Amino acid sequence: MSRGKFITFEGGEGVGKTTNVTFVFEYLQARKIPVILTREPGGTKLAEKLRTLLLDKKSEAIAEEAELLLMFAARAQHIKHVIEPALARGDWVICDRFTDATYAYQGGGRNMKISTIEGLENLVQGSLRPDLTILLDAPVKIGMERAGKRGEFDRFESETMQFFENVRRAYLLQAEIHPQRIKLIKANQQLTDIQQIIINVLSPLLR
Ligand code: T5A
């Protein structure tokens, strides 16, 4: 039994991650590839509870260090109980956000030290890294308009435009640092065009 592939979707608010993870999940299922769809923060009972705490804009002010540690606490649970077992049994894992989001939001947005994030990444993940990351990128204003149509903003969505510009810049830097793994796709184009590009990007993994 060969190990499954680990594919993550990244990008700022409202760029279309949820729409496209669902598309890829169904695309792989149609090809009879065993696959699970999951998300971060979240993916296990405890990690989903941490997600609720992290996204609750009525919570007490969360210290930046606490936010970073809670993201990695949720990730540790997710890897141990969902991601690693699935990959080991040969399933593909499609994940809506993963550690690039920490580099973008806690690194770019909150200005936490990259070396601190790297240390936690190595501690929690060991050698686990995605086989492929699809980074959907759009001007902040477009993503926020799309996200705004869904209703009330959560704790992150309530941040300033400058915060999201910093998040976007940090994501683009991640794509520069990891050009083999991260495929950058412009998200302000027709969904059908985006999905055709995603199929093309996936095809080497399907061979
Ligand atoms: N976080 C997460 C951290 O700070 N650190 C971390 O380490 C991690 C893992 C999680 C929050 O946690 C933070 C970041 C986040 O703020 P989330 O729910 O995963 O939150 O992220 P959101 O960005 O809030 O997710 P959204 O659901 O808002 O955005 P999506 O998933 O990118 O967008 P989607 O697919 O829901 O689409 C939004 C709308 O746009 C439409 C869709 O139909 C939908 O209505 N749309 C398009 N419209 C026109 N053209 C297209 N091409 C379109 N694509 C989608």
Tab-separated table of C-alpha atoms and ligand atoms in Angstrom:
chain	number	residue	atom	x	y	z
A	1	MET	CA	0.000	0.000	0.000
A	2	SER	CA	1.606	3.300	-1.032
A	3	ARG	CA	1.240	6.382	1.127
A	4	GLY	CA	-1.514	8.853	0.194
A	5	LYS	CA	-0.905	12.381	-1.058
A	6	PHE	CA	-1.337	15.404	1.155
A	7	ILE	CA	-2.811	18.444	-0.623
A	8	THR	CA	-3.488	21.764	1.091
A	9	PHE	CA	-5.399	24.850	-0.046
A	10	GLU	CA	-4.361	28.281	1.116
A	11	GLY	CA	-5.152	31.934	0.619
A	12	GLY	CA	-6.698	34.949	2.293
A	13	GLU	CA	-10.306	35.356	3.350
A	14	GLY	CA	-12.964	34.520	0.759
A	15	VAL	CA	-10.595	33.589	-2.097
A	16	GLY	CA	-12.456	30.321	-2.776
A	17	LYS	CA	-10.646	27.664	-0.738
A	18	THR	CA	-13.777	25.926	0.540
A	19	THR	CA	-15.356	25.975	-2.920
A	20	ASN	CA	-12.271	24.407	-4.486
A	21	VAL	CA	-11.414	21.834	-1.809
A	22	THR	CA	-14.897	20.455	-2.347
A	23	PHE	CA	-14.314	20.429	-6.106
A	24	VAL	CA	-11.033	18.485	-5.738
A	25	PHE	CA	-12.548	16.084	-3.206
A	26	GLU	CA	-15.360	15.206	-5.633
A	27	TYR	CA	-12.942	15.087	-8.595
A	28	LEU	CA	-10.773	12.496	-6.818
A	29	GLN	CA	-13.762	10.501	-5.568
A	30	ALA	CA	-15.035	10.281	-9.151
A	31	ARG	CA	-11.657	8.742	-10.051
A	32	LYS	CA	-12.062	6.157	-7.261
A	33	ILE	CA	-9.152	7.582	-5.277
A	34	PRO	CA	-9.672	7.115	-1.510
A	35	VAL	CA	-9.723	10.638	-0.131
A	36	ILE	CA	-10.723	12.586	2.963
A	37	LEU	CA	-11.612	16.271	3.184
A	38	THR	CA	-10.634	18.169	6.301
A	39	ARG	CA	-9.736	21.661	7.516
A	40	GLU	CA	-7.636	23.732	9.900
A	41	PRO	CA	-7.953	24.850	12.517
A	42	GLY	CA	-10.153	21.819	13.116
A	43	GLY	CA	-10.565	18.283	11.863
A	44	THR	CA	-10.939	16.473	15.232
A	45	LYS	CA	-13.371	17.044	18.112
A	46	LEU	CA	-10.788	18.838	20.226
A	47	ALA	CA	-9.338	20.788	17.294
A	48	GLU	CA	-12.844	21.927	16.291
A	49	LYS	CA	-13.355	23.192	19.867
A	50	LEU	CA	-10.086	25.111	19.568
A	51	ARG	CA	-11.311	26.492	16.221
A	52	THR	CA	-14.468	27.787	17.893
A	53	LEU	CA	-12.360	29.524	20.556
A	54	LEU	CA	-9.984	30.975	17.971
A	55	LEU	CA	-12.697	32.359	15.681
A	56	ASP	CA	-14.958	33.708	18.457
A	57	LYS	CA	-14.756	37.468	18.256
A	58	LYS	CA	-16.485	37.819	21.646
A	59	SER	CA	-13.689	35.978	23.477
A	60	GLU	CA	-11.225	37.832	25.730
A	61	ALA	CA	-8.289	39.330	23.835
A	62	ILE	CA	-6.139	36.360	22.794
A	63	ALA	CA	-2.397	36.897	23.250
A	64	GLU	CA	-0.493	36.402	19.981
A	65	GLU	CA	1.599	33.664	21.554
A	66	ALA	CA	-1.564	31.892	22.746
A	67	GLU	CA	-3.082	32.145	19.263
A	68	LEU	CA	0.036	30.619	17.711
A	69	LEU	CA	0.176	27.792	20.242
A	70	LEU	CA	-3.544	27.045	19.900
A	71	MET	CA	-3.127	26.769	16.108
A	72	PHE	CA	-0.333	24.252	16.591
A	73	ALA	CA	-2.183	22.441	19.398
A	74	ALA	CA	-5.128	21.924	17.031
A	75	ARG	CA	-2.680	20.861	14.289
A	76	ALA	CA	-0.973	18.297	16.550
A	77	GLN	CA	-4.332	16.636	17.255
A	78	HIS	CA	-5.299	16.775	13.592
A	79	ILE	CA	-2.039	15.209	12.395
A	80	LYS	CA	-2.002	12.474	15.031
A	81	HIS	CA	-5.656	11.424	14.778
A	82	VAL	CA	-6.635	12.214	11.178
A	83	ILE	CA	-3.918	13.207	8.714
A	84	GLU	CA	-1.160	10.673	9.457
A	85	PRO	CA	-3.495	7.647	9.811
A	86	ALA	CA	-5.187	8.549	6.518
A	87	LEU	CA	-1.905	8.984	4.615
A	88	ALA	CA	-0.542	5.768	6.128
A	89	ARG	CA	-3.539	3.732	4.916
A	90	GLY	CA	-3.107	5.185	1.416
A	91	ASP	CA	-5.866	7.805	1.473
A	92	TRP	CA	-5.320	11.214	-0.017
A	93	VAL	CA	-5.902	14.115	2.365
A	94	ILE	CA	-7.344	17.403	1.103
A	95	CYS	CA	-6.987	20.077	3.764
A	96	ASP	CA	-8.544	23.563	3.787
A	97	ARG	CA	-5.558	25.528	5.220
A	98	PHE	CA	-2.457	24.169	6.984
A	99	THR	CA	0.848	25.578	8.228
A	100	ASP	CA	1.315	28.114	5.415
A	101	ALA	CA	-1.688	29.855	7.032
A	102	THR	CA	0.339	30.143	10.250
A	103	TYR	CA	3.250	31.730	8.363
A	104	ALA	CA	0.759	34.104	6.696
A	105	TYR	CA	-1.555	35.024	9.621
A	106	GLN	CA	0.613	34.665	12.727
A	107	GLY	CA	3.869	35.470	10.864
A	108	GLY	CA	2.731	38.120	8.341
A	109	GLY	CA	-0.416	39.329	10.098
A	110	ARG	CA	0.690	39.237	13.750
A	111	ASN	CA	4.395	39.706	13.094
A	112	MET	CA	5.438	36.637	15.101
A	113	LYS	CA	9.018	35.483	14.515
A	114	ILE	CA	9.403	33.079	11.577
A	115	SER	CA	12.045	31.105	13.500
A	116	THR	CA	9.473	30.511	16.283
A	117	ILE	CA	6.939	29.209	13.743
A	118	GLU	CA	9.600	27.006	12.130
A	119	GLY	CA	10.465	25.550	15.541
A	120	LEU	CA	6.823	24.657	16.243
A	121	GLU	CA	6.384	23.294	12.708
A	122	ASN	CA	9.307	20.922	13.219
A	123	LEU	CA	8.121	19.915	16.701
A	124	VAL	CA	4.512	19.217	15.692
A	125	GLN	CA	4.963	17.921	12.160
A	126	GLY	CA	8.347	16.196	12.158
A	127	SER	CA	9.008	15.641	8.458
A	128	LEU	CA	5.350	15.966	7.397
A	129	ARG	CA	4.881	18.600	4.674
A	130	PRO	CA	2.159	18.817	1.990
A	131	ASP	CA	2.942	17.159	-1.362
A	132	LEU	CA	1.134	20.031	-3.076
A	133	THR	CA	-0.245	23.362	-1.902
A	134	ILE	CA	-2.638	25.379	-4.016
A	135	LEU	CA	-2.425	29.043	-3.091
A	136	LEU	CA	-5.407	31.052	-4.294
A	137	ASP	CA	-4.513	34.716	-4.495
A	138	ALA	CA	-6.746	37.729	-5.037
A	139	PRO	CA	-6.672	41.387	-4.046
A	140	VAL	CA	-7.786	41.670	-0.412
A	141	LYS	CA	-10.831	43.769	-1.296
A	142	ILE	CA	-12.242	41.075	-3.606
A	143	GLY	CA	-11.823	38.301	-1.019
A	144	MET	CA	-13.381	40.379	1.743
A	145	GLU	CA	-16.378	41.254	-0.467
A	146	ARG	CA	-16.938	37.565	-1.175
A	147	ALA	CA	-16.479	36.614	2.501
A	148	GLY	CA	-18.826	39.445	3.536
A	149	LYS	CA	-21.718	37.881	1.613
A	150	ARG	CA	-21.652	34.933	4.048
A	151	GLY	CA	-22.790	36.975	7.051
A	152	GLU	CA	-21.190	38.163	10.258
A	153	PHE	CA	-17.386	38.361	10.350
A	154	ASP	CA	-15.433	36.123	12.768
A	155	ARG	CA	-12.456	37.239	14.923
A	156	PHE	CA	-9.938	37.069	12.042
A	157	GLU	CA	-12.264	38.522	9.424
A	158	SER	CA	-12.738	41.540	11.720
A	159	GLU	CA	-9.046	42.497	11.329
A	160	THR	CA	-7.890	45.589	9.401
A	161	MET	CA	-7.183	45.784	5.657
A	162	GLN	CA	-3.488	46.289	6.539
A	163	PHE	CA	-3.523	42.978	8.439
A	164	PHE	CA	-4.880	41.185	5.344
A	165	GLU	CA	-2.383	42.937	3.046
A	166	ASN	CA	0.381	41.612	5.328
A	167	VAL	CA	-1.186	38.133	5.254
A	168	ARG	CA	-1.295	38.228	1.464
A	169	ARG	CA	2.338	39.365	1.229
A	170	ALA	CA	3.426	36.571	3.580
A	171	TYR	CA	1.563	33.962	1.495
A	172	LEU	CA	3.252	35.220	-1.684
A	173	LEU	CA	6.613	34.997	0.075
A	174	GLN	CA	5.860	31.376	1.038
A	175	ALA	CA	5.188	30.665	-2.673
A	176	GLU	CA	8.563	32.200	-3.582
A	177	ILE	CA	10.370	30.170	-0.923
A	178	HIS	CA	8.685	26.869	-1.913
A	179	PRO	CA	8.113	27.072	-5.698
A	180	GLN	CA	8.091	23.273	-6.143
A	181	ARG	CA	5.355	22.665	-3.579
A	182	ILE	CA	3.187	25.799	-3.788
A	183	LYS	CA	1.253	26.494	-6.997
A	184	LEU	CA	-0.049	30.037	-7.161
A	185	ILE	CA	-3.406	30.538	-8.900
A	186	LYS	CA	-5.102	33.876	-9.488
A	187	ALA	CA	-8.448	33.650	-7.696
A	188	ASN	CA	-10.105	36.636	-9.366
A	189	GLN	CA	-11.024	34.711	-12.494
A	190	GLN	CA	-13.944	32.490	-13.508
A	191	LEU	CA	-14.373	29.481	-11.225
A	192	THR	CA	-14.360	27.119	-14.244
A	193	ASP	CA	-10.971	28.514	-15.332
A	194	ILE	CA	-9.568	28.127	-11.807
A	195	GLN	CA	-10.782	24.541	-11.667
A	196	GLN	CA	-9.201	23.702	-15.021
A	197	ILE	CA	-5.862	24.995	-13.718
A	198	ILE	CA	-6.297	22.931	-10.544
A	199	ILE	CA	-6.888	19.774	-12.626
A	200	ASN	CA	-3.693	20.494	-14.606
A	201	VAL	CA	-1.707	21.023	-11.400
A	202	LEU	CA	-3.065	17.778	-9.916
A	203	SER	CA	-2.325	15.617	-12.933
A	204	PRO	CA	1.374	14.849	-12.142
A	205	LEU	CA	0.270	13.444	-8.758
A	206	LEU	CA	-2.310	11.213	-10.436
A	207	ARG	CA	0.201	9.468	-12.712
B	1	T5A	N1	-5.907	30.742	10.596
B	1	T5A	C1	-5.971	29.450	10.181
B	1	T5A	C2	-4.765	31.273	11.170
B	1	T5A	O1	-4.733	32.442	11.569
B	1	T5A	N2	-3.664	30.454	11.281
B	1	T5A	C3	-3.672	29.157	10.899
B	1	T5A	O2	-2.654	28.449	11.052
B	1	T5A	C4	-4.874	28.630	10.321
B	1	T5A	C5	-4.922	27.204	9.868
B	1	T5A	C6	-10.006	30.090	9.523
B	1	T5A	C7	-9.352	31.323	10.062
B	1	T5A	O3	-8.257	30.900	10.818
B	1	T5A	C8	-7.106	31.609	10.463
B	1	T5A	C9	-7.327	32.101	9.080
B	1	T5A	C10	-8.827	32.226	8.961
B	1	T5A	O4	-9.184	33.561	9.246
B	1	T5A	P1	-11.488	29.674	7.452
B	1	T5A	O5	-12.926	29.456	7.551
B	1	T5A	O6	-10.644	28.519	7.118
B	1	T5A	O7	-11.066	30.419	8.768
B	1	T5A	O8	-11.034	30.715	6.386
B	1	T5A	P2	-11.849	31.743	5.584
B	1	T5A	O9	-10.873	32.462	4.699
B	1	T5A	O10	-12.671	32.554	6.545
B	1	T5A	O11	-12.725	30.863	4.680
B	1	T5A	P3	-13.790	31.436	3.773
B	1	T5A	O12	-14.855	30.401	3.732
B	1	T5A	O13	-14.125	32.848	4.120
B	1	T5A	O14	-13.112	31.625	2.410
B	1	T5A	P4	-12.856	30.631	1.275
B	1	T5A	O15	-13.040	29.249	1.753
B	1	T5A	O16	-11.550	30.985	0.698
B	1	T5A	O17	-13.963	31.024	0.210
B	1	T5A	P5	-15.278	30.259	-0.236
B	1	T5A	O18	-14.939	29.104	-1.082
B	1	T5A	O19	-16.154	30.066	0.951
B	1	T5A	O20	-15.871	31.395	-1.194
B	1	T5A	C11	-16.371	32.612	-0.696
B	1	T5A	C12	-17.489	33.105	-1.633
B	1	T5A	O21	-16.924	33.432	-2.911
B	1	T5A	C13	-17.553	32.680	-3.952
B	1	T5A	C14	-18.152	31.462	-3.278
B	1	T5A	O22	-19.248	30.960	-3.984
B	1	T5A	C15	-18.562	32.030	-1.914
B	1	T5A	O23	-19.805	32.664	-2.011
B	1	T5A	N3	-16.510	32.363	-4.939
B	1	T5A	C16	-16.375	32.991	-6.121
B	1	T5A	N4	-17.088	33.999	-6.691
B	1	T5A	C17	-16.668	34.424	-7.905
B	1	T5A	N5	-15.590	33.902	-8.581
B	1	T5A	C18	-14.870	32.899	-8.053
B	1	T5A	N6	-13.796	32.420	-8.702
B	1	T5A	C19	-15.244	32.408	-6.757
B	1	T5A	N7	-14.744	31.461	-5.925
B	1	T5A	C20	-15.521	31.439	-4.824
